[in-house]
């Protein structure tokens, strides 16, 4: 059951918003997300050349899962290294902007225009170009993806 963006009492980020990065690397996060992110939140490299934004509580859950991975496994070490080395603690300025680091902008190929997407427990920040490539590909394959992910008992 979804009610005002809350699902079973837990906030769920959703929606697509187009914004621009200013010359100092600052981005306005939509006001509807600011309270749920909290005063401090985490920005990190995501998968597929976008950035992930987590509230502190969601980040804590992610890091607990990462800590449970066996460090003896190369994949675990590589993923943890990639994910955590790109992370920064961020906070909003008085105008609701967040400063995105130069390495993060470079990783996500964000120059000016970007797309902020709510994806459940996180936000994703994409360059417009990367988002359009993803959406064109996803649009073509979505029926196959849905068929592979959901069995007949799951209704969308």
mmCIF file of C-alpha atoms in Angstrom:
data_model
loop_
_atom_site.group_PDB
_atom_site.id
_atom_site.type_symbol
_atom_site.label_atom_id
_atom_site.label_comp_id
_atom_site.label_asym_id
_atom_site.label_seq_id
_atom_site.Cartn_x
_atom_site.Cartn_y
_atom_site.Cartn_z
ATOM 1 C CA UNK A 1 0.000 0.000 0.000
ATOM 2 C CA UNK A 2 1.432 3.378 -1.014
ATOM 3 C CA UNK A 3 0.334 6.577 0.726
ATOM 4 C CA UNK A 4 2.016 9.967 0.112
ATOM 5 C CA UNK A 5 5.276 8.308 -0.930
ATOM 6 C CA UNK A 6 5.321 6.019 2.104
ATOM 7 C CA UNK A 7 5.161 2.288 1.669
ATOM 8 C CA UNK A 8 4.376 0.218 4.757
ATOM 9 C CA UNK A 9 5.640 3.065 6.925
ATOM 10 C CA UNK A 10 8.984 3.416 5.087
ATOM 11 C CA UNK A 11 9.625 6.343 2.749
ATOM 12 C CA UNK A 12 9.984 5.370 -0.865
ATOM 13 C CA UNK A 13 11.732 7.726 -3.274
ATOM 14 C CA UNK A 14 10.051 7.836 -6.671
ATOM 15 C CA UNK A 15 9.702 10.123 -9.664
ATOM 16 C CA UNK A 16 11.889 11.773 -12.306
ATOM 17 C CA UNK A 17 13.112 15.369 -12.090
ATOM 18 C CA UNK A 18 15.268 17.343 -14.532
ATOM 19 C CA UNK A 19 17.713 19.876 -13.063
ATOM 20 C CA UNK A 20 20.996 21.584 -13.828
ATOM 21 C CA UNK A 21 24.328 21.700 -12.035
ATOM 22 C CA UNK A 22 25.627 25.223 -11.449
ATOM 23 C CA UNK A 23 29.192 26.337 -12.208
ATOM 24 C CA UNK A 24 30.290 25.434 -8.647
ATOM 25 C CA UNK A 25 29.045 21.836 -8.902
ATOM 26 C CA UNK A 26 25.895 22.425 -6.858
ATOM 27 C CA UNK A 27 22.565 20.760 -7.545
ATOM 28 C CA UNK A 28 19.134 21.566 -6.133
ATOM 29 C CA UNK A 29 17.488 18.395 -4.846
ATOM 30 C CA UNK A 30 13.683 18.466 -5.171
ATOM 31 C CA UNK A 31 12.146 19.751 -1.945
ATOM 32 C CA UNK A 32 9.925 16.684 -1.559
ATOM 33 C CA UNK A 33 13.093 14.581 -0.966
ATOM 34 C CA UNK A 34 15.009 16.871 1.387
ATOM 35 C CA UNK A 35 13.220 16.014 4.645
ATOM 36 C CA UNK A 36 13.461 12.299 3.985
ATOM 37 C CA UNK A 37 17.167 12.483 3.190
ATOM 38 C CA UNK A 38 17.803 14.323 6.457
ATOM 39 C CA UNK A 39 20.389 16.937 7.366
ATOM 40 C CA UNK A 40 23.271 14.720 6.274
ATOM 41 C CA UNK A 41 23.180 12.028 3.625
ATOM 42 C CA UNK A 42 25.559 10.033 1.470
ATOM 43 C CA UNK A 43 26.477 10.584 -2.192
ATOM 44 C CA UNK A 44 28.432 7.817 -3.913
ATOM 45 C CA UNK A 45 29.256 6.311 -7.272
ATOM 46 C CA UNK A 46 26.467 4.071 -8.421
ATOM 47 C CA UNK A 47 26.335 1.331 -10.965
ATOM 48 C CA UNK A 48 25.799 2.258 -14.638
ATOM 49 C CA UNK A 49 27.628 5.601 -14.392
ATOM 50 C CA UNK A 50 25.168 7.416 -12.199
ATOM 51 C CA UNK A 51 25.365 8.643 -8.608
ATOM 52 C CA UNK A 52 23.446 7.152 -5.693
ATOM 53 C CA UNK A 53 22.086 9.260 -2.830
ATOM 54 C CA UNK A 54 21.183 7.538 0.457
ATOM 55 C CA UNK A 55 19.753 8.760 3.742
ATOM 56 C CA UNK A 56 21.984 7.936 6.715
ATOM 57 C CA UNK A 57 19.674 5.104 7.800
ATOM 58 C CA UNK A 58 19.631 3.514 4.331
ATOM 59 C CA UNK A 59 23.406 3.928 4.097
ATOM 60 C CA UNK A 60 23.829 2.148 7.418
ATOM 61 C CA UNK A 61 21.870 -0.829 6.065
ATOM 62 C CA UNK A 62 23.999 -0.896 2.902
ATOM 63 C CA UNK A 63 27.289 -0.744 4.805
ATOM 64 C CA UNK A 64 26.156 -3.532 7.148
ATOM 65 C CA UNK A 65 25.551 -5.735 4.106
ATOM 66 C CA UNK A 66 28.935 -4.779 2.658
ATOM 67 C CA UNK A 67 30.659 -5.581 5.959
ATOM 68 C CA UNK A 68 29.092 -9.032 5.931
ATOM 69 C CA UNK A 69 30.701 -9.892 2.584
ATOM 70 C CA UNK A 70 33.742 -12.172 2.857
ATOM 71 C CA UNK A 71 36.863 -10.061 2.332
ATOM 72 C CA UNK A 72 38.572 -13.146 0.970
ATOM 73 C CA UNK A 73 36.415 -12.912 -2.163
ATOM 74 C CA UNK A 74 37.910 -10.696 -4.860
ATOM 75 C CA UNK A 75 34.470 -9.499 -6.086
ATOM 76 C CA UNK A 76 33.540 -8.413 -2.565
ATOM 77 C CA UNK A 77 36.777 -6.457 -2.149
ATOM 78 C CA UNK A 78 36.464 -4.810 -5.563
ATOM 79 C CA UNK A 79 32.832 -3.819 -5.154
ATOM 80 C CA UNK A 80 33.330 -2.509 -1.614
ATOM 81 C CA UNK A 81 36.402 -0.547 -2.682
ATOM 82 C CA UNK A 82 34.590 0.946 -5.699
ATOM 83 C CA UNK A 83 31.423 1.802 -3.788
ATOM 84 C CA UNK A 84 32.904 3.202 -0.578
ATOM 85 C CA UNK A 85 35.847 5.093 -2.078
ATOM 86 C CA UNK A 86 33.421 7.224 -4.091
ATOM 87 C CA UNK A 87 31.241 8.087 -1.087
ATOM 88 C CA UNK A 88 30.992 11.474 0.610
ATOM 89 C CA UNK A 89 28.834 12.805 3.421
ATOM 90 C CA UNK A 90 26.767 15.680 2.045
ATOM 91 C CA UNK A 91 24.353 18.253 3.387
ATOM 92 C CA UNK A 92 22.102 20.914 1.935
ATOM 93 C CA UNK A 93 23.012 24.570 1.885
ATOM 94 C CA UNK A 94 20.410 27.217 2.791
ATOM 95 C CA UNK A 95 18.944 27.049 -0.733
ATOM 96 C CA UNK A 96 18.505 23.267 -0.800
ATOM 97 C CA UNK A 97 21.590 22.644 -2.934
ATOM 98 C CA UNK A 98 24.137 19.891 -2.511
ATOM 99 C CA UNK A 99 27.739 20.124 -3.660
ATOM 100 C CA UNK A 100 28.773 17.214 -5.860
ATOM 101 C CA UNK A 101 32.497 16.520 -6.009
ATOM 102 C CA UNK A 102 34.421 16.819 -9.248
ATOM 103 C CA UNK A 103 35.279 13.066 -9.329
ATOM 104 C CA UNK A 104 31.589 12.206 -8.850
ATOM 105 C CA UNK A 105 30.518 14.546 -11.661
ATOM 106 C CA UNK A 106 33.204 13.118 -13.905
ATOM 107 C CA UNK A 107 32.250 9.505 -13.118
ATOM 108 C CA UNK A 108 28.583 10.173 -13.947
ATOM 109 C CA UNK A 109 29.447 12.260 -17.018
ATOM 110 C CA UNK A 110 27.420 15.172 -15.629
ATOM 111 C CA UNK A 111 28.353 18.513 -17.133
ATOM 112 C CA UNK A 112 25.255 20.682 -16.760
ATOM 113 C CA UNK A 113 21.904 18.953 -17.209
ATOM 114 C CA UNK A 114 21.004 15.961 -15.088
ATOM 115 C CA UNK A 115 18.094 13.776 -14.095
ATOM 116 C CA UNK A 116 17.247 12.921 -10.476
ATOM 117 C CA UNK A 117 15.335 9.667 -10.173
ATOM 118 C CA UNK A 118 13.657 8.205 -7.091
ATOM 119 C CA UNK A 119 14.388 4.479 -6.905
ATOM 120 C CA UNK A 120 12.942 3.115 -3.674
ATOM 121 C CA UNK A 121 15.486 3.553 -0.877
ATOM 122 C CA UNK A 122 17.753 5.895 -2.861
ATOM 123 C CA UNK A 123 17.925 8.695 -5.379
ATOM 124 C CA UNK A 124 19.970 8.338 -8.539
ATOM 125 C CA UNK A 125 21.534 11.286 -10.345
ATOM 126 C CA UNK A 126 22.188 10.747 -14.057
ATOM 127 C CA UNK A 127 23.574 12.875 -16.850
ATOM 128 C CA UNK A 128 20.783 13.535 -19.347
ATOM 129 C CA UNK A 129 22.746 11.669 -22.011
ATOM 130 C CA UNK A 130 23.287 8.545 -19.886
ATOM 131 C CA UNK A 131 19.650 8.610 -18.723
ATOM 132 C CA UNK A 132 18.370 8.798 -22.299
ATOM 133 C CA UNK A 133 20.574 5.872 -23.366
ATOM 134 C CA UNK A 134 19.355 3.840 -20.389
ATOM 135 C CA UNK A 135 15.680 4.676 -20.992
ATOM 136 C CA UNK A 136 15.858 3.870 -24.714
ATOM 137 C CA UNK A 137 17.431 0.509 -23.945
ATOM 138 C CA UNK A 138 15.077 -0.233 -21.043
ATOM 139 C CA UNK A 139 12.024 0.728 -23.080
ATOM 140 C CA UNK A 140 12.914 -1.816 -25.760
ATOM 141 C CA UNK A 141 13.564 -4.617 -23.255
ATOM 142 C CA UNK A 142 11.065 -3.953 -20.460
ATOM 143 C CA UNK A 143 8.597 -6.707 -21.305
ATOM 144 C CA UNK A 144 11.430 -9.277 -21.308
ATOM 145 C CA UNK A 145 12.852 -7.885 -18.065
ATOM 146 C CA UNK A 146 9.434 -8.017 -16.385
ATOM 147 C CA UNK A 147 8.879 -11.570 -17.589
ATOM 148 C CA UNK A 148 12.266 -12.655 -16.188
ATOM 149 C CA UNK A 149 11.807 -10.935 -12.824
ATOM 150 C CA UNK A 150 8.200 -11.625 -11.965
ATOM 151 C CA UNK A 151 6.277 -14.839 -11.939
ATOM 152 C CA UNK A 152 2.566 -15.075 -12.700
ATOM 153 C CA UNK A 153 1.552 -14.559 -9.063
ATOM 154 C CA UNK A 154 3.019 -11.041 -8.965
ATOM 155 C CA UNK A 155 0.756 -8.347 -10.318
ATOM 156 C CA UNK A 156 2.076 -4.995 -11.496
#
